PDB file of C-alpha atoms and ligand atoms in Angstrom:
ATOM      1  CA  MET C   1     -15.403   6.226 -18.158  1.00 55.00           C
ATOM      2  CA  ARG C   2     -14.383   9.166 -15.976  1.00 60.00           C
ATOM      3  CA  LEU C   3     -12.918   8.002 -12.696  1.00 65.00           C
ATOM      4  CA  PRO C   4     -13.737   9.888  -9.528  1.00 68.00           C
ATOM      5  CA  ASP C   5     -11.121  12.507  -8.562  1.00 75.00           C
ATOM      6  CA  PRO C   6      -8.925  11.417  -5.717  1.00 80.00           C
ATOM      7  CA  ALA C   7      -9.669  13.058  -2.382  1.00 93.00           C
ATOM      8  CA  LEU C   8      -6.967  15.205  -0.813  1.00 96.00           C
ATOM      9  CA  SER C   9      -6.818  15.195   2.962  1.00 97.00           C
ATOM     10  CA  ILE C  10      -4.378  17.985   3.978  1.00 97.00           C
ATOM     11  CA  HIS C  11      -3.167  18.378   7.529  1.00 97.00           C
ATOM     12  CA  PRO C  12      -0.942  21.004   9.232  1.00 97.00           C
ATOM     13  CA  ASP C  13       1.975  18.721   9.958  1.00 98.00           C
ATOM     14  CA  ARG C  14       3.285  15.138   9.888  1.00 98.00           C
ATOM     15  CA  ALA C  15       1.844  14.195  13.305  1.00 98.00           C
ATOM     16  CA  SER C  16      -1.641  15.326  12.352  1.00 98.00           C
ATOM     17  CA  VAL C  17      -1.452  13.432   9.049  1.00 98.00           C
ATOM     18  CA  MET C  18      -0.587  10.254  10.979  1.00 98.00           C
ATOM     19  CA  HIS C  19      -3.413  10.790  13.397  1.00 98.00           C
ATOM     20  CA  ALA C  20      -5.959  11.385  10.628  1.00 98.00           C
ATOM     21  CA  LEU C  21      -4.754   8.325   8.688  1.00 98.00           C
ATOM     22  CA  ALA C  22      -4.803   6.155  11.840  1.00 98.00           C
ATOM     23  CA  SER C  23      -8.430   7.144  12.448  1.00 98.00           C
ATOM     24  CA  HIS C  24      -9.220   6.353   8.851  1.00 98.00           C
ATOM     25  CA  VAL C  25      -7.642   2.862   9.137  1.00 98.00           C
ATOM     26  CA  VAL C  26      -9.771   2.271  12.247  1.00 98.00           C
ATOM     27  CA  HIS C  27     -12.872   3.337  10.368  1.00 98.00           C
ATOM     28  CA  ARG C  28     -12.106   1.149   7.332  1.00 98.00           C
ATOM     29  CA  ALA C  29     -11.398  -1.842   9.574  1.00 98.00           C
ATOM     30  CA  ARG C  30     -14.644  -1.440  11.464  1.00 98.00           C
ATOM     31  CA  THR C  31     -16.645  -1.045   8.206  1.00 98.00           C
ATOM     32  CA  SER C  32     -14.925  -3.955   6.475  1.00 98.00           C
ATOM     33  CA  ILE C  33     -15.294  -6.313   9.452  1.00 98.00           C
ATOM     34  CA  SER C  34     -18.906  -5.336   9.846  1.00 98.00           C
ATOM     35  CA  GLU C  35     -19.660  -5.875   6.132  1.00 98.00           C
ATOM     36  CA  ARG C  36     -17.424  -8.896   5.320  1.00 98.00           C
ATOM     37  CA  GLY C  37     -16.190 -10.321   8.565  1.00 98.00           C
ATOM     38  CA  ARG C  38     -12.538  -9.300   7.985  1.00 98.00           C
ATOM     39  CA  PHE C  39     -10.323  -6.377   7.050  1.00 98.00           C
ATOM     40  CA  SER C  40      -7.745  -7.055   4.330  1.00 98.00           C
ATOM     41  CA  TRP C  41      -4.989  -4.408   4.491  1.00 99.00           C
ATOM     42  CA  ALA C  42      -1.892  -4.082   2.375  1.00 99.00           C
ATOM     43  CA  LEU C  43       0.859  -2.233   4.216  1.00 98.00           C
ATOM     44  CA  ALA C  44       3.295   0.231   2.601  1.00 98.00           C
ATOM     45  CA  GLY C  45       6.968   0.106   3.168  1.00 97.00           C
ATOM     46  CA  GLY C  46       9.659   2.728   3.240  1.00 95.00           C
ATOM     47  CA  SER C  47      10.115   4.925   6.312  1.00 96.00           C
ATOM     48  CA  THR C  48       7.125   7.279   6.502  1.00 98.00           C
ATOM     49  CA  PRO C  49       4.521   4.657   7.528  1.00 98.00           C
ATOM     50  CA  LYS C  50       6.515   3.571  10.622  1.00 98.00           C
ATOM     51  CA  GLU C  51       5.077   6.471  12.584  1.00 98.00           C
ATOM     52  CA  LEU C  52       1.559   5.481  11.512  1.00 98.00           C
ATOM     53  CA  TYR C  53       2.059   1.850  12.533  1.00 98.00           C
ATOM     54  CA  GLU C  54       3.451   2.894  15.913  1.00 98.00           C
ATOM     55  CA  LEU C  55       0.417   5.175  16.453  1.00 98.00           C
ATOM     56  CA  LEU C  56      -1.955   2.353  15.613  1.00 98.00           C
ATOM     57  CA  ALA C  57      -0.163   0.145  18.155  1.00 98.00           C
ATOM     58  CA  SER C  58      -0.416   2.854  20.832  1.00 98.00           C
ATOM     59  CA  PRO C  59      -3.036   2.792  23.628  1.00 98.00           C
ATOM     60  CA  GLU C  60      -4.863   5.652  21.803  1.00 98.00           C
ATOM     61  CA  PHE C  61      -5.735   3.360  18.817  1.00 98.00           C
ATOM     62  CA  ALA C  62      -4.833  -0.291  19.453  1.00 98.00           C
ATOM     63  CA  GLY C  63      -8.074  -1.023  21.322  1.00 98.00           C
ATOM     64  CA  GLN C  64     -10.213   0.312  18.509  1.00 98.00           C
ATOM     65  CA  VAL C  65      -9.418  -2.459  15.979  1.00 98.00           C
ATOM     66  CA  GLU C  66     -10.536  -6.087  16.171  1.00 98.00           C
ATOM     67  CA  TRP C  67      -7.048  -7.303  15.252  1.00 98.00           C
ATOM     68  CA  SER C  68      -8.113 -10.971  15.163  1.00 98.00           C
ATOM     69  CA  ARG C  69     -10.106 -10.119  12.021  1.00 98.00           C
ATOM     70  CA  VAL C  70      -7.352  -8.254  10.265  1.00 99.00           C
ATOM     71  CA  GLU C  71      -5.512  -9.870   7.338  1.00 98.00           C
ATOM     72  CA  VAL C  72      -2.160  -8.158   6.603  1.00 99.00           C
ATOM     73  CA  PHE C  73      -0.470  -8.064   3.254  1.00 99.00           C
ATOM     74  CA  TRP C  74       2.275  -5.942   1.738  1.00 99.00           C
ATOM     75  CA  GLY C  75       2.261  -3.704  -1.302  1.00 98.00           C
ATOM     76  CA  ASP C  76       5.945  -4.376  -1.825  1.00 98.00           C
ATOM     77  CA  GLU C  77       9.040  -5.825  -0.205  1.00 98.00           C
ATOM     78  CA  ARG C  78      12.754  -5.702  -0.727  1.00 98.00           C
ATOM     79  CA  CYS C  79      14.382  -8.981  -1.643  1.00 98.00           C
ATOM     80  CA  VAL C  80      16.182  -9.332   1.671  1.00 98.00           C
ATOM     81  CA  PRO C  81      15.692 -11.632   4.697  1.00 98.00           C
ATOM     82  CA  PRO C  82      12.859 -10.712   7.106  1.00 98.00           C
ATOM     83  CA  ASN C  83      15.440  -9.666   9.795  1.00 98.00           C
ATOM     84  CA  SER C  84      17.222  -7.213   7.456  1.00 98.00           C
ATOM     85  CA  SER C  85      17.094  -3.550   8.301  1.00 98.00           C
ATOM     86  CA  ASP C  86      15.888  -3.034   4.706  1.00 98.00           C
ATOM     87  CA  SER C  87      12.866  -5.306   5.197  1.00 98.00           C
ATOM     88  CA  ASN C  88       9.423  -3.679   5.046  1.00 98.00           C
ATOM     89  CA  TYR C  89       8.176  -6.720   7.042  1.00 98.00           C
ATOM     90  CA  LYS C  90      10.696  -6.091   9.783  1.00 98.00           C
ATOM     91  CA  MET C  91       9.686  -2.407  10.037  1.00 98.00           C
ATOM     92  CA  ALA C  92       6.016  -3.273  10.267  1.00 98.00           C
ATOM     93  CA  HIS C  93       6.605  -6.126  12.653  1.00 98.00           C
ATOM     94  CA  GLU C  94       8.599  -3.974  15.050  1.00 98.00           C
ATOM     95  CA  ALA C  95       6.275  -0.915  14.802  1.00 98.00           C
ATOM     96  CA  LEU C  96       2.897  -2.710  14.876  1.00 98.00           C
ATOM     97  CA  LEU C  97       2.575  -6.482  14.319  1.00 98.00           C
ATOM     98  CA  SER C  98       4.586  -7.481  17.379  1.00 98.00           C
ATOM     99  CA  ARG C  99       2.403  -5.163  19.496  1.00 98.00           C
ATOM    100  CA  VAL C 100      -1.155  -6.072  18.403  1.00 98.00           C
ATOM    101  CA  PRO C 101      -2.826  -9.514  18.249  1.00 98.00           C
ATOM    102  CA  VAL C 102      -3.047 -10.152  14.511  1.00 98.00           C
ATOM    103  CA  PRO C 103      -3.017 -13.990  14.210  1.00 98.00           C
ATOM    104  CA  PRO C 104       0.299 -15.198  12.696  1.00 98.00           C
ATOM    105  CA  SER C 105      -1.691 -17.046   9.980  1.00 98.00           C
ATOM    106  CA  SER C 106      -3.181 -13.648   8.947  1.00 98.00           C
ATOM    107  CA  ILE C 107       0.222 -12.028   8.358  1.00 98.00           C
ATOM    108  CA  HIS C 108       0.960 -12.681   4.671  1.00 98.00           C
ATOM    109  CA  ARG C 109       4.602 -11.781   4.341  1.00 98.00           C
ATOM    110  CA  MET C 110       6.358 -11.497   0.994  1.00 98.00           C
ATOM    111  CA  ALA C 111       9.269 -13.953   1.156  1.00 98.00           C
ATOM    112  CA  GLY C 112      12.103 -11.536   0.379  1.00 98.00           C
ATOM    113  CA  GLU C 113      14.638 -14.155   1.269  1.00 98.00           C
ATOM    114  CA  LEU C 114      13.741 -16.348  -1.708  1.00 98.00           C
ATOM    115  CA  THR C 115      14.846 -16.031  -5.374  1.00 98.00           C
ATOM    116  CA  PRO C 116      12.814 -13.047  -6.622  1.00 98.00           C
ATOM    117  CA  ALA C 117      10.874 -14.852  -9.347  1.00 98.00           C
ATOM    118  CA  ILE C 118      10.004 -17.676  -6.937  1.00 98.00           C
ATOM    119  CA  ALA C 119       8.964 -15.258  -4.222  1.00 98.00           C
ATOM    120  CA  ALA C 120       6.656 -13.416  -6.689  1.00 98.00           C
ATOM    121  CA  GLU C 121       5.031 -16.646  -7.728  1.00 98.00           C
ATOM    122  CA  ARG C 122       4.698 -17.729  -4.093  1.00 98.00           C
ATOM    123  CA  TYR C 123       2.942 -14.447  -3.298  1.00 98.00           C
ATOM    124  CA  ASN C 124       0.546 -14.849  -6.211  1.00 98.00           C
ATOM    125  CA  ALA C 125      -0.288 -18.259  -4.760  1.00 98.00           C
ATOM    126  CA  GLU C 126      -0.648 -16.761  -1.265  1.00 98.00           C
ATOM    127  CA  LEU C 127      -3.063 -14.127  -2.564  1.00 98.00           C
ATOM    128  CA  ARG C 128      -5.077 -16.852  -4.362  1.00 97.00           C
ATOM    129  CA  ARG C 129      -5.319 -18.797  -1.095  1.00 97.00           C
ATOM    130  CA  ALA C 130      -6.289 -15.717   0.931  1.00 98.00           C
ATOM    131  CA  PHE C 131      -8.946 -14.704  -1.627  1.00 98.00           C
ATOM    132  CA  PRO C 132     -10.488 -18.002  -2.931  1.00 96.00           C
ATOM    133  CA  ASP C 133     -13.282 -16.115  -4.639  1.00 95.00           C
ATOM    134  CA  ALA C 134     -10.886 -14.171  -6.827  1.00 96.00           C
ATOM    135  CA  GLN C 135     -10.221 -15.729 -10.232  1.00 93.00           C
ATOM    136  CA  TYR C 136      -6.503 -15.672 -10.995  1.00 91.00           C
ATOM    137  CA  PRO C 137      -5.412 -13.829 -12.982  1.00 90.00           C
ATOM    138  CA  GLU C 138      -8.356 -12.123 -14.709  1.00 93.00           C
ATOM    139  CA  THR C 139     -10.197 -11.109 -11.498  1.00 96.00           C
ATOM    140  CA  PRO C 140      -7.880  -9.841  -8.815  1.00 97.00           C
ATOM    141  CA  PRO C 141      -9.170  -9.640  -5.211  1.00 98.00           C
ATOM    142  CA  SER C 142     -10.403  -6.302  -3.859  1.00 98.00           C
ATOM    143  CA  LEU C 143      -8.414  -5.540  -0.724  1.00 98.00           C
ATOM    144  CA  ASP C 144     -10.307  -3.395   1.712  1.00 98.00           C
ATOM    145  CA  LEU C 145      -7.443  -0.942   2.094  1.00 98.00           C
ATOM    146  CA  ILE C 146      -4.161  -0.576   0.218  1.00 98.00           C
ATOM    147  CA  LEU C 147      -1.746   1.801   1.915  1.00 98.00           C
ATOM    148  CA  LEU C 148       0.803   3.292  -0.468  1.00 98.00           C
ATOM    149  CA  GLY C 149       3.674   5.763  -0.322  1.00 98.00           C
ATOM    150  CA  MET C 150       5.087   7.827  -3.153  1.00 98.00           C
ATOM    151  CA  GLY C 151       8.705   8.458  -3.953  1.00 98.00           C
ATOM    152  CA  ASP C 152       9.843  11.874  -5.271  1.00 96.00           C
ATOM    153  CA  ASP C 153      10.263  10.150  -8.669  1.00 97.00           C
ATOM    154  CA  GLY C 154       6.579   9.257  -8.623  1.00 98.00           C
ATOM    155  CA  HIS C 155       7.053   5.576  -7.838  1.00 98.00           C
ATOM    156  CA  THR C 156       4.652   3.692  -5.588  1.00 98.00           C
ATOM    157  CA  ALA C 157       5.047   0.278  -4.017  1.00 98.00           C
ATOM    158  CA  SER C 158       8.015  -0.937  -6.085  1.00 98.00           C
ATOM    159  CA  LEU C 159       6.542   0.243  -9.398  1.00 98.00           C
ATOM    160  CA  PHE C 160       9.289   2.537 -10.663  1.00 98.00           C
ATOM    161  CA  PRO C 161       9.213   4.800 -13.704  1.00 97.00           C
ATOM    162  CA  GLY C 162      10.054   2.882 -16.878  1.00 96.00           C
ATOM    163  CA  SER C 163       9.694  -0.523 -15.220  1.00 97.00           C
ATOM    164  CA  PRO C 164       8.353  -3.371 -17.351  1.00 97.00           C
ATOM    165  CA  ALA C 165       6.148  -4.252 -14.349  1.00 98.00           C
ATOM    166  CA  LEU C 166       4.058  -1.131 -15.166  1.00 97.00           C
ATOM    167  CA  GLN C 167       2.750  -3.041 -18.194  1.00 96.00           C
ATOM    168  CA  GLU C 168       1.775  -6.162 -16.220  1.00 97.00           C
ATOM    169  CA  THR C 169      -1.867  -6.995 -16.878  1.00 96.00           C
ATOM    170  CA  ARG C 170      -2.010 -10.560 -15.458  1.00 96.00           C
ATOM    171  CA  ASP C 171       0.210 -11.324 -12.484  1.00 97.00           C
ATOM    172  CA  TRP C 172      -0.741  -9.755  -9.166  1.00 98.00           C
ATOM    173  CA  THR C 173       2.844  -9.758  -7.897  1.00 98.00           C
ATOM    174  CA  ARG C 174       6.069  -9.134  -9.874  1.00 98.00           C
ATOM    175  CA  ALA C 175       9.763  -9.277  -9.085  1.00 98.00           C
ATOM    176  CA  VAL C 176      11.432  -6.087 -10.240  1.00 98.00           C
ATOM    177  CA  GLN C 177      15.032  -4.865 -10.265  1.00 97.00           C
ATOM    178  CA  LYS C 178      15.881  -1.393  -8.970  1.00 95.00           C
ATOM    179  CA  GLY C 179      19.588  -0.780  -9.508  1.00 95.00           C
ATOM    180  CA  GLU C 180      21.413  -3.560  -7.703  1.00 96.00           C
ATOM    181  CA  GLN C 181      18.426  -4.419  -5.553  1.00 97.00           C
ATOM    182  CA  TRP C 182      15.566  -6.807  -6.408  1.00 98.00           C
ATOM    183  CA  ARG C 183      12.125  -6.158  -5.054  1.00 98.00           C
ATOM    184  CA  LEU C 184       8.688  -7.659  -5.035  1.00 98.00           C
ATOM    185  CA  THR C 185       5.623  -5.511  -5.795  1.00 98.00           C
ATOM    186  CA  LEU C 186       1.890  -5.762  -6.282  1.00 98.00           C
ATOM    187  CA  THR C 187       0.959  -4.726  -9.786  1.00 98.00           C
ATOM    188  CA  PHE C 188      -1.681  -2.336 -11.172  1.00 98.00           C
ATOM    189  CA  PRO C 189      -4.303  -5.053 -11.708  1.00 98.00           C
ATOM    190  CA  ILE C 190      -4.548  -5.776  -8.013  1.00 98.00           C
ATOM    191  CA  LEU C 191      -3.888  -2.246  -6.839  1.00 98.00           C
ATOM    192  CA  ASN C 192      -6.660  -0.947  -9.081  1.00 97.00           C
ATOM    193  CA  ALA C 193      -9.048  -3.611  -7.773  1.00 97.00           C
ATOM    194  CA  GLY C 194      -8.709  -2.222  -4.270  1.00 98.00           C
ATOM    195  CA  ARG C 195     -11.846  -0.990  -2.497  1.00 97.00           C
ATOM    196  CA  GLU C 196      -9.836   1.873  -1.036  1.00 97.00           C
ATOM    197  CA  ILE C 197      -6.370   3.282  -1.582  1.00 98.00           C
ATOM    198  CA  ALA C 198      -4.750   5.606   0.912  1.00 98.00           C
ATOM    199  CA  PHE C 199      -1.509   7.365  -0.089  1.00 98.00           C
ATOM    200  CA  LEU C 200       0.641   8.745   2.703  1.00 98.00           C
ATOM    201  CA  VAL C 201       2.891  11.585   1.504  1.00 98.00           C
ATOM    202  CA  THR C 202       4.689  14.130   3.652  1.00 98.00           C
ATOM    203  CA  GLY C 203       7.433  16.686   3.217  1.00 98.00           C
ATOM    204  CA  ALA C 204       8.247  19.515   0.832  1.00 97.00           C
ATOM    205  CA  ALA C 205      10.521  17.266  -1.276  1.00 97.00           C
ATOM    206  CA  LYS C 206       7.454  15.511  -2.658  1.00 97.00           C
ATOM    207  CA  ARG C 207       5.312  18.587  -3.409  1.00 97.00           C
ATOM    208  CA  THR C 208       6.256  18.944  -7.069  1.00 96.00           C
ATOM    209  CA  MET C 209       5.746  15.282  -7.825  1.00 97.00           C
ATOM    210  CA  LEU C 210       2.462  15.207  -5.928  1.00 97.00           C
ATOM    211  CA  GLU C 211       1.246  18.156  -8.009  1.00 95.00           C
ATOM    212  CA  ASN C 212       2.231  16.335 -11.177  1.00 95.00           C
ATOM    213  CA  VAL C 213       0.550  13.066 -10.130  1.00 96.00           C
ATOM    214  CA  LEU C 214      -2.672  14.742  -9.003  1.00 94.00           C
ATOM    215  CA  ASN C 215      -2.899  16.658 -12.244  1.00 92.00           C
ATOM    216  CA  ALA C 216      -1.996  13.732 -14.490  1.00 91.00           C
ATOM    217  CA  LYS C 217      -4.597  13.159 -17.166  1.00 80.00           C
ATOM    218  CA  GLY C 218      -4.793   9.794 -19.013  1.00 70.00           C
ATOM    219  CA  ASP C 219      -2.446   6.903 -19.277  1.00 72.00           C
ATOM    220  CA  GLY C 220       0.554   8.489 -20.832  1.00 77.00           C
ATOM    221  CA  CYS C 221       2.131   9.787 -17.658  1.00 86.00           C
ATOM    222  CA  PRO C 222       5.597   8.514 -16.637  1.00 92.00           C
ATOM    223  CA  TRP C 223       4.716   8.546 -12.938  1.00 97.00           C
ATOM    224  CA  PRO C 224       3.580   5.207 -11.598  1.00 97.00           C
ATOM    225  CA  SER C 225       1.590   6.778  -8.717  1.00 97.00           C
ATOM    226  CA  ALA C 226      -0.661   8.314 -11.385  1.00 96.00           C
ATOM    227  CA  GLY C 227      -1.451   4.810 -12.577  1.00 96.00           C
ATOM    228  CA  VAL C 228      -3.247   3.945  -9.369  1.00 96.00           C
ATOM    229  CA  ARG C 229      -6.773   4.618 -10.582  1.00 94.00           C
ATOM    230  CA  PRO C 230      -9.068   2.006  -9.113  1.00 94.00           C
ATOM    231  CA  THR C 231     -12.121   1.237 -11.248  1.00 88.00           C
ATOM    232  CA  GLN C 232     -14.490   0.991  -8.262  1.00 91.00           C
ATOM    233  CA  GLY C 233     -12.453   2.022  -5.272  1.00 92.00           C
ATOM    234  CA  ARG C 234     -11.687   5.408  -3.852  1.00 95.00           C
ATOM    235  CA  VAL C 235      -8.267   7.072  -3.611  1.00 97.00           C
ATOM    236  CA  THR C 236      -7.464   9.435  -0.761  1.00 97.00           C
ATOM    237  CA  TRP C 237      -4.174  11.256  -0.380  1.00 98.00           C
ATOM    238  CA  PHE C 238      -3.189  11.945   3.193  1.00 98.00           C
ATOM    239  CA  VAL C 239      -0.638  14.740   3.057  1.00 98.00           C
ATOM    240  CA  ASP C 240       0.850  17.405   5.219  1.00 98.00           C
ATOM    241  CA  ARG C 241       0.907  21.092   4.257  1.00 97.00           C
ATOM    242  CA  GLU C 242       4.558  20.825   3.187  1.00 97.00           C
ATOM    243  CA  ALA C 243       3.727  18.241   0.529  1.00 97.00           C
ATOM    244  CA  ALA C 244       0.341  19.740  -0.460  1.00 97.00           C
ATOM    245  CA  PRO C 245       0.108  21.087  -4.026  1.00 90.00           C
ATOM    246  CA  GLN C 246       0.322  24.787  -4.645  1.00 81.00           C
ATOM    247  CA  SER C 247      -0.387  24.866  -8.386  1.00 58.00           C
ATOM    248  CA  SER C 248      -1.148  22.557 -11.277  1.00 43.00           C
ATOM    249  CA  THR C 249       1.327  21.052 -13.720  1.00 47.00           C
ATOM    250  CA  GLY C 250       1.136  17.417 -14.739  1.00 50.00           C
ATOM    251  CA  CYS C 251       1.439  15.733 -18.184  1.00 57.00           C
TER     252      CYS C 251
HETATM  253  C1  6PG H 301       9.490   0.927  -0.289  1.00 66.92           C
HETATM  254  C2  6PG H 301       8.149   1.495  -0.339  1.00 66.92           C
HETATM  255  C3  6PG H 301       8.161   2.631  -1.321  1.00 66.92           C
HETATM  256  C4  6PG H 301       7.822   3.856  -0.485  1.00 66.92           C
HETATM  257  C5  6PG H 301       8.192   5.120  -1.202  1.00 66.92           C
HETATM  258  C6  6PG H 301       8.022   6.300  -0.267  1.00 66.92           C
HETATM  259  O1  6PG H 301       9.626  -0.335  -0.136  1.00 66.92           O
HETATM  260  O2  6PG H 301      10.450   1.704  -0.236  1.00 66.92           O
HETATM  261  O3  6PG H 301       7.162   0.676  -0.521  1.00 66.92           O
HETATM  262  O4  6PG H 301       7.304   2.548  -2.383  1.00 66.92           O
HETATM  263  O5  6PG H 301       6.403   3.808  -0.190  1.00 66.92           O
HETATM  264  O6  6PG H 301       9.550   4.991  -1.564  1.00 66.92           O
HETATM  265  O7  6PG H 301       8.786   6.056   0.902  1.00 66.92           O
HETATM  266  P1  6PG H 301       8.717   7.118   2.095  1.00 66.92           P
HETATM  267  O8  6PG H 301       7.264   7.341   2.359  1.00 66.92           O
HETATM  268  O9  6PG H 301       9.388   6.474   3.256  1.00 66.92           O
HETATM  269  O10 6PG H 301       9.357   8.362   1.583  1.00 66.92           O
END
């Protein structure tokens, strides 16, 4: 079955990408809340999304979202305490969640402070509780929006090239080791069940990899970002001109 091509939303610079993506998040929130009574959103980590989260918390956008209906999850987390400067939770809390009225019970944090395998199992259980209609593990929940970044090695969330987690077909969350650091990540089964995926990629350093990923055909590609191919959902890449593809390569 041919999957729909991902949409490419190219903007002149980093600030305009953030503004376009913030507007898109607002639109998805409104649509999801209108259709299902809530907006389930998995946040991305790293550094790029901080600017997006701060913009969503700003007076220009904060009043446009019914935050009491938003359920926040994470696509991945580093196995560090929530007050660590490496914590994706800490970054999102400071940039957004401490500034908008998402109910604490709707903030589904990955417990990076726990033993990785236990934290992964706890998050699988958290997802089962948050999505009681989903059948674990064969029918993952469809989050309304999954925000992802992409590394210049093609990784996304904490799905890194060559990782055994790329082959996971059951668990929705896995603990993975990257060098000395352990991380927690959502896996392809739940990512590819998403109603909508938005990648946020900026900067010239990612252009070559973005070209490779966008032109990837089939399953043999070594780049995990190319494995995000939702069966029903839509993928949109929000990129600046520096990161935008100039030619086609791919595997
Ligand atoms: C993380 C992220 C990771 C990130 C990419 C891109 O925990 O580091 O989840 O997957 O999205 O590394 O990061 P930047 O967008 O900050 O370059």
